[in-house]
Coordinates of C-alpha atoms and ligand atoms in Angstrom, one line a residue:
M1 CA 13.4 -12.9 -17.9
L2 CA 10.6 -15.7 -17.8
A3 CA 9.1 -13.5 -15.0
H4 CA 8.8 -10.4 -16.9
T5 CA 7.0 -11.9 -19.7
A6 CA 4.8 -13.6 -17.4
L7 CA 3.8 -10.9 -15.5
R8 CA 3.5 -8.4 -17.8
N9 CA 0.8 -10.9 -19.4
L10 CA -0.8 -10.9 -16.0
A11 CA -0.6 -7.1 -15.7
S12 CA -3.2 -6.0 -18.2
P13 CA -6.0 -8.5 -18.2
S14 CA -8.8 -5.8 -19.4
A15 CA -6.9 -5.3 -22.5
R16 CA -6.6 -8.8 -23.1
L17 CA -10.0 -9.7 -22.1
F18 CA -11.4 -7.6 -24.8
S19 CA -9.6 -9.4 -27.6
S20 CA -11.2 -12.5 -26.4
S21 CA -14.7 -12.5 -27.3
A22 CA -14.2 -15.8 -29.5
A23 CA -13.2 -17.8 -26.5
R24 CA -15.3 -20.4 -24.5
Q25 CA -17.0 -19.1 -21.6
T26 CA -17.2 -20.6 -18.3
K27 CA -19.4 -21.2 -15.2
V28 CA -17.7 -20.0 -11.9
A29 CA -18.5 -20.6 -8.4
V30 CA -17.5 -18.2 -5.6
L31 CA -18.2 -20.1 -2.0
G32 CA -18.4 -17.5 0.6
A33 CA -19.5 -14.9 -1.6
G34 CA -21.3 -12.9 1.2
G35 CA -18.1 -11.9 2.7
G36 CA -15.8 -9.3 3.1
I37 CA -13.7 -10.6 -0.1
G38 CA -16.5 -12.7 -1.5
Q39 CA -18.8 -9.7 -2.2
P40 CA -16.2 -7.1 -4.0
L41 CA -14.9 -10.6 -5.9
S42 CA -18.4 -11.5 -7.3
L43 CA -18.7 -7.9 -8.4
L44 CA -15.3 -8.1 -10.4
L45 CA -16.0 -11.8 -11.9
K46 CA -19.5 -10.3 -13.2
N47 CA -17.4 -7.9 -15.1
D48 CA -15.0 -10.5 -16.6
P49 CA -16.4 -11.3 -20.0
L50 CA -14.9 -14.9 -19.7
V51 CA -17.4 -15.9 -17.1
T52 CA -20.8 -16.9 -18.6
S53 CA -22.3 -17.8 -15.4
L54 CA -21.7 -16.8 -11.8
S55 CA -23.0 -19.1 -8.9
L56 CA -22.7 -17.4 -5.5
Y57 CA -23.0 -19.4 -2.3
D58 CA -22.7 -18.6 1.4
I59 CA -24.1 -20.0 4.8
R60 CA -25.4 -16.2 5.2
G61 CA -26.6 -13.7 2.5
A62 CA -25.7 -15.0 -0.9
P63 CA -28.6 -14.8 -2.6
G64 CA -29.2 -11.3 -1.9
V65 CA -25.4 -10.3 -3.0
A66 CA -26.7 -12.7 -6.1
A67 CA -29.8 -10.1 -6.6
D68 CA -27.5 -7.1 -6.5
V69 CA -24.7 -8.1 -8.7
S70 CA -27.2 -9.5 -11.3
H71 CA -28.3 -5.9 -12.2
V72 CA -24.8 -5.1 -13.8
D73 CA -25.4 -4.7 -17.4
T74 CA -22.9 -7.5 -18.3
A75 CA -23.8 -10.7 -20.3
S76 CA -23.4 -12.9 -17.5
E77 CA -26.1 -14.7 -15.7
V78 CA -25.7 -14.7 -11.7
N79 CA -27.6 -17.1 -9.4
G80 CA -27.4 -16.8 -5.5
Y81 CA -27.7 -19.9 -3.3
P82 CA -28.6 -20.2 0.5
A83 CA -26.7 -22.2 3.3
D84 CA -28.7 -25.5 2.1
K85 CA -28.2 -25.7 -1.6
L86 CA -24.4 -25.9 -1.9
D87 CA -24.6 -29.0 -4.5
Q88 CA -26.9 -26.9 -6.5
A89 CA -24.8 -23.9 -6.7
L90 CA -21.9 -26.7 -7.8
E91 CA -23.7 -27.9 -10.5
G92 CA -21.8 -27.4 -13.9
V93 CA -19.2 -25.3 -12.4
E94 CA -15.9 -25.5 -13.9
V95 CA -14.1 -22.8 -11.5
V96 CA -14.4 -22.6 -8.1
V97 CA -13.1 -19.9 -5.9
I98 CA -13.1 -20.2 -2.4
P99 CA -12.7 -17.4 0.1
A100 CA -15.0 -18.8 2.9
G101 CA -13.5 -18.8 6.5
V102 CA -12.5 -16.3 9.4
P103 CA -10.1 -13.6 8.8
R104 CA -7.4 -12.6 11.2
K105 CA -7.7 -10.0 13.8
P106 CA -4.8 -8.1 15.3
G107 CA -2.3 -10.2 17.3
M108 CA -3.3 -13.6 15.3
T109 CA -1.3 -15.4 12.7
R110 CA -2.8 -17.0 9.8
D111 CA -2.2 -20.4 11.6
D112 CA -4.4 -19.2 14.4
L113 CA -7.1 -19.7 11.8
F114 CA -6.7 -23.5 11.1
N115 CA -8.8 -24.5 13.7
T116 CA -12.0 -22.9 12.1
N117 CA -11.2 -22.9 8.6
A118 CA -9.9 -26.2 8.0
S119 CA -13.2 -28.1 8.5
I120 CA -15.0 -25.2 6.5
V121 CA -12.5 -25.6 3.5
R122 CA -12.3 -29.8 3.7
D123 CA -16.3 -29.8 3.7
L124 CA -16.6 -27.4 0.5
A125 CA -13.9 -29.6 -1.3
A126 CA -15.8 -32.6 -0.5
A127 CA -18.9 -31.3 -1.9
V128 CA -17.0 -30.3 -5.3
A129 CA -15.6 -33.6 -5.1
R130 CA -19.0 -35.2 -5.0
V131 CA -20.9 -32.6 -7.5
S132 CA -18.4 -31.1 -9.7
P133 CA -15.1 -33.3 -9.7
S134 CA -13.5 -31.8 -12.6
A135 CA -13.8 -28.2 -11.5
H136 CA -10.6 -26.1 -11.0
I137 CA -10.2 -25.0 -7.2
L138 CA -8.7 -21.7 -6.4
V139 CA -8.3 -21.3 -2.6
I140 CA -7.9 -17.8 -0.8
S141 CA -9.1 -19.0 2.4
N142 CA -6.0 -19.0 5.2
P143 CA -3.9 -20.6 6.0
V144 CA -3.5 -20.9 2.4
N145 CA -0.3 -23.0 3.1
S146 CA -2.3 -25.8 5.0
T147 CA -5.9 -25.3 3.5
V148 CA -4.4 -26.2 -0.1
P149 CA -3.2 -29.5 1.1
I150 CA -6.5 -30.1 2.7
V151 CA -8.3 -29.6 -0.5
A152 CA -5.9 -31.8 -2.2
S153 CA -6.3 -34.5 0.4
T154 CA -9.8 -34.3 0.4
L155 CA -9.8 -34.6 -3.5
E156 CA -7.8 -37.5 -3.2
K157 CA -9.7 -39.4 -0.3
A158 CA -12.7 -39.1 -2.8
G159 CA -10.5 -40.2 -5.8
V160 CA -10.7 -37.3 -8.2
F161 CA -7.6 -35.2 -7.1
D162 CA -5.8 -33.8 -10.7
P163 CA -2.9 -31.6 -9.3
R164 CA -3.4 -29.2 -12.4
R165 CA -6.6 -28.2 -10.7
V166 CA -6.0 -26.9 -7.0
F167 CA -4.7 -23.4 -6.8
G168 CA -3.6 -21.4 -3.5
V169 CA -4.2 -17.8 -4.6
T170 CA -1.2 -16.4 -3.8
T171 CA -1.4 -13.3 -6.4
L172 CA -1.9 -10.5 -3.3
D173 CA 1.4 -11.3 -2.4
V174 CA 2.7 -10.2 -6.4
V175 CA 0.2 -7.5 -6.4
R176 CA 1.8 -6.1 -3.1
A177 CA 5.1 -6.8 -4.4
Q178 CA 4.7 -4.8 -7.7
R179 CA 2.9 -1.9 -5.8
F180 CA 5.5 -1.4 -3.0
L181 CA 8.5 -1.7 -5.7
A182 CA 6.9 0.5 -7.9
G183 CA 6.3 3.2 -5.0
L184 CA 10.1 2.9 -4.4
V185 CA 11.4 3.4 -7.8
E186 CA 8.6 5.6 -8.9
S187 CA 7.6 3.1 -11.8
D188 CA 4.2 2.3 -13.1
P189 CA 3.4 -1.1 -10.9
A190 CA 1.9 -2.6 -14.4
K191 CA 5.3 -2.6 -15.8
T192 CA 7.4 -3.5 -12.5
P193 CA 6.7 -7.4 -12.3
V194 CA 8.0 -9.3 -9.4
T195 CA 8.1 -13.0 -9.0
V196 CA 7.0 -13.9 -5.3
V197 CA 7.7 -18.0 -4.3
G198 CA 7.1 -20.2 -1.2
G199 CA 4.3 -20.0 0.6
H200 CA 1.5 -17.1 1.8
S201 CA 2.7 -16.4 5.2
G202 CA 5.5 -14.1 6.8
A203 CA 8.5 -15.8 6.3
T204 CA 7.2 -18.3 3.5
I205 CA 6.7 -15.5 1.0
V206 CA 9.8 -14.7 -0.5
P207 CA 9.9 -12.2 -3.1
L208 CA 12.6 -12.3 -5.9
I209 CA 13.7 -8.7 -6.1
S210 CA 16.7 -9.6 -8.0
Q211 CA 15.0 -10.9 -10.8
T212 CA 13.3 -7.1 -11.6
A213 CA 14.7 -4.6 -13.6
Y214 CA 15.1 -2.7 -10.3
A215 CA 17.8 -5.2 -8.6
K216 CA 20.1 -2.7 -8.1
A217 CA 17.9 0.2 -7.5
V218 CA 17.1 -1.1 -4.0
S219 CA 19.7 -2.4 -1.4
G220 CA 20.9 -2.6 2.0
E221 CA 18.1 -1.3 4.5
V222 CA 15.4 -0.3 1.6
Y223 CA 16.0 -3.8 0.3
E224 CA 15.4 -5.2 4.1
K225 CA 12.3 -3.1 4.7
L226 CA 10.8 -3.9 1.1
V227 CA 11.0 -7.4 1.9
K228 CA 9.7 -7.2 5.3
R229 CA 6.7 -5.5 4.2
I230 CA 6.0 -7.6 1.3
Q231 CA 6.1 -10.6 3.8
F232 CA 3.9 -8.7 6.4
G233 CA 1.8 -6.9 4.0
G234 CA -1.3 -8.8 5.5
D235 CA -0.6 -7.6 9.1
E236 CA -0.7 -3.7 7.9
V237 CA -4.2 -4.3 6.7
V238 CA -5.2 -6.4 9.9
K239 CA -3.5 -3.5 12.2
A240 CA -5.1 -0.8 10.2
K241 CA -8.7 -2.1 10.4
D242 CA -8.2 -2.7 14.1
G243 CA -10.2 -5.9 14.7
A244 CA -12.9 -5.4 11.7
G245 CA -11.3 -8.3 9.3
S246 CA -8.1 -8.5 7.1
A247 CA -7.4 -7.3 3.4
T248 CA -10.9 -7.5 1.2
L249 CA -10.5 -5.4 -1.6
S250 CA -7.1 -6.0 -2.8
M251 CA -7.6 -9.4 -2.6
A252 CA -11.0 -9.3 -4.4
Y253 CA -8.7 -7.6 -7.1
A254 CA -6.1 -10.3 -6.9
G255 CA -8.6 -13.0 -6.7
A256 CA -10.2 -12.0 -9.9
K257 CA -7.1 -11.3 -11.5
F258 CA -5.7 -14.8 -10.8
T259 CA -9.1 -16.4 -12.1
N260 CA -9.0 -14.2 -15.4
A261 CA -5.3 -15.4 -15.9
L262 CA -6.8 -19.2 -15.3
L263 CA -9.7 -18.3 -17.6
R264 CA -7.4 -17.2 -20.1
G265 CA -5.2 -20.2 -19.9
L266 CA -8.2 -22.6 -20.2
N267 CA -9.4 -20.8 -23.1
G268 CA -6.0 -21.8 -25.0
E269 CA -4.0 -18.4 -24.5
K270 CA -0.5 -19.1 -24.5
G271 CA 2.3 -17.4 -22.2
V272 CA -0.2 -17.3 -19.3
I273 CA 2.5 -17.4 -16.4
T274 CA 1.9 -16.4 -13.1
P275 CA 2.9 -17.4 -9.0
T276 CA 0.5 -19.7 -7.5
F277 CA 0.9 -22.4 -4.9
V278 CA 0.4 -25.8 -6.1
K279 CA 1.4 -29.5 -6.0
S280 CA 5.1 -29.0 -6.9
P281 CA 8.4 -31.3 -7.6
L282 CA 10.6 -28.1 -7.1
F283 CA 11.5 -29.0 -3.3
A284 CA 9.7 -32.3 -3.0
D285 CA 13.0 -34.1 -2.5
Q286 CA 12.8 -32.0 0.8
G287 CA 9.3 -33.2 1.7
I288 CA 7.7 -30.0 0.7
D289 CA 5.3 -31.0 -2.2
F290 CA 3.2 -27.8 -2.6
F291 CA 5.2 -24.5 -3.6
S292 CA 4.4 -21.3 -5.1
S293 CA 6.6 -20.6 -8.3
P294 CA 5.6 -19.3 -11.8
V295 CA 3.2 -21.5 -13.3
E296 CA 2.1 -21.7 -16.9
L297 CA -1.8 -21.9 -17.2
G298 CA -3.2 -23.8 -20.1
P299 CA -6.4 -26.1 -21.2
N300 CA -6.1 -28.2 -18.5
G301 CA -4.8 -26.1 -15.7
V302 CA -1.4 -26.4 -14.6
E303 CA 0.6 -26.6 -17.4
K304 CA 4.2 -26.3 -16.8
I305 CA 5.8 -25.6 -13.1
H306 CA 8.7 -23.2 -13.7
P307 CA 11.6 -23.4 -11.6
I308 CA 12.4 -20.3 -9.2
G309 CA 15.2 -19.3 -11.3
P310 CA 18.6 -17.8 -10.2
V311 CA 18.5 -16.2 -6.5
T312 CA 20.9 -14.3 -4.5
A313 CA 22.6 -15.2 -1.3
E314 CA 20.0 -12.6 0.8
E315 CA 17.1 -14.5 -1.0
Q316 CA 18.9 -18.0 -0.5
T317 CA 18.6 -16.8 3.4
L318 CA 14.8 -15.9 2.9
L319 CA 14.2 -19.3 1.3
D320 CA 16.1 -21.2 4.2
A321 CA 13.8 -19.4 6.6
C322 CA 10.5 -20.4 4.3
L323 CA 11.2 -24.0 3.8
P324 CA 10.8 -25.5 7.5
E325 CA 7.6 -23.3 8.1
L326 CA 5.9 -24.2 4.8
K327 CA 6.9 -28.0 5.5
A328 CA 5.2 -27.8 8.8
N329 CA 2.2 -26.2 7.8
I330 CA 1.5 -28.5 5.0
A331 CA 1.9 -31.4 6.9
K332 CA -0.4 -30.2 9.3
G333 CA -3.0 -29.6 6.6
K334 CA -2.6 -33.5 5.3
Q335 CA -2.6 -34.3 8.8
F336 CA -6.1 -32.8 9.3
V337 CA -7.7 -35.0 6.6
A338 CA -6.0 -38.2 7.3
Ligands
NAI1 N1 -5.0 -15.5 0.4 C1 -5.1 -14.4 0.5 O1 -4.0 -13.8 0.0 C2 -5.9 -14.0 1.3 C3 -6.7 -14.7 2.2 N2 -7.7 -14.1 3.0 C4 -8.7 -15.1 3.8 O2 -9.8 -15.4 2.8 C5 -10.8 -15.6 4.1 C6 -12.2 -14.7 4.1 O3 -12.0 -13.4 4.3 P1 -12.9 -12.3 4.4 O4 -14.1 -12.3 3.4 O5 -12.3 -10.9 4.8 O6 -13.8 -12.8 5.9 P2 -15.4 -12.6 6.0 O7 -15.6 -13.3 7.2 O8 -15.9 -10.9 5.8 O9 -16.2 -13.7 5.0 C7 -16.2 -14.9 5.1 C8 -17.6 -15.6 4.5 O10 -17.2 -17.0 4.4 C9 -18.9 -17.4 4.8 N3 -18.4 -19.1 5.4 C10 -18.1 -19.6 6.7 N4 -18.2 -20.6 6.3 C11 -18.7 -20.9 5.1 C12 -19.1 -22.1 4.7 N5 -19.1 -23.5 5.3 N6 -19.5 -22.3 3.4 C13 -19.6 -21.0 2.8 N7 -19.2 -20.0 3.1 C14 -18.8 -19.9 4.5 C15 -19.0 -16.3 5.9 O11 -20.7 -16.5 5.9 C16 -19.0 -15.0 5.2 O12 -19.6 -14.4 4.6 C17 -10.3 -15.4 5.5 O13 -9.8 -17.0 5.8 C18 -8.9 -14.9 5.1 O14 -7.7 -14.8 6.0 C19 -8.0 -12.8 3.3 C20 -6.9 -11.8 2.6 C21 -5.9 -12.3 1.6
OAA2 O1 -3.1 -11.3 6.6 C1 -4.6 -11.8 6.2 O2 -4.9 -12.4 7.2 C2 -5.1 -12.1 5.0 C3 -4.1 -12.3 3.9 O3 -4.0 -13.5 3.7 C4 -3.3 -11.5 3.4 O4 -3.6 -10.2 3.2 O5 -2.1 -11.4 2.9

């Protein structure tokens, strides 16, 4: 039930946006704004009335993207920053979205991106710690299961880590789950909320179909295929793009959706609840201190971490497979910064 309300709140951001005109507005930075995700994400954020100012940074091409996006006739101002202007890009920023880093090619796992992306994310987090230490950081760069602990440990080292302000963006898993389930049961995806917990890679992605209104409509082989498709939706896109990268457009949509949810929470809207990968007590006793479960977003970021709720035996099996892999991914991220 909780998940239902939660995801319904997320389902129609535009309707909520237009009723929020009196809300406090916010300066948002996109680091990696010139990339496959960064460009459409910047466009979608330009279209979000809760964003006052958009700061676009990349080691390549951000001023051009900024000039282009700045012509869109919404109120926010847009500035683009080249490679040597990271600190300027982060000045006064309250929300930082990070899609910087390399994407997968066919045959790679997300963990194969670690060697390149770990240092990119660490260095960007160090800059946020230095220039805008109280900003909320939304991590898109893969492998999310490791890059989020990298950001947290980097902030911790700098003495500015607040667990309420660091988020791994797992919204694409929720978006896919809702789209795929809705396709099977012929419902409206916006009215087919699904909670997805765990992390963001293969077996660590755990959709809780039993908590949906359609639990009984999908069983046996149909259920198994649905779960696999949600867990490996990223691979589907990587394969179809055939060497040209991974999901960018659906990720930009998911990133903008999560950013809007956070902004609504920061603005004091109540009941904004969505899964996100955060520092979490849920499985900390098993040495897993980051986990995605439904999180209520509020004026300080994470307001409340909700438990995963009732699971079936099949879902427990999925969780049992998720936890050791997630634990190793988290440890790898922490170790990189230590
Ligand atoms: N969390 C999720 O659900 C998803 C995550 N991703 C991940 O997002 C990341 C980006 O993917 P794409 O946009 O497709 O890649 P891309 O290669 O098209 O764009 C990445 C951008 O990052 C920039 N960049 C590299 N180093 C940088 C630095 N130090 N500072 C600022 N910018 C830097 C590059 O210049 C490039 O413009 C990948 O790691 C990918 O795996 C992709 C899809 C879904
Ligand atoms: O599959 C990838 O590498 C990109 C990603 O995280 C996704 O699409 O879920």
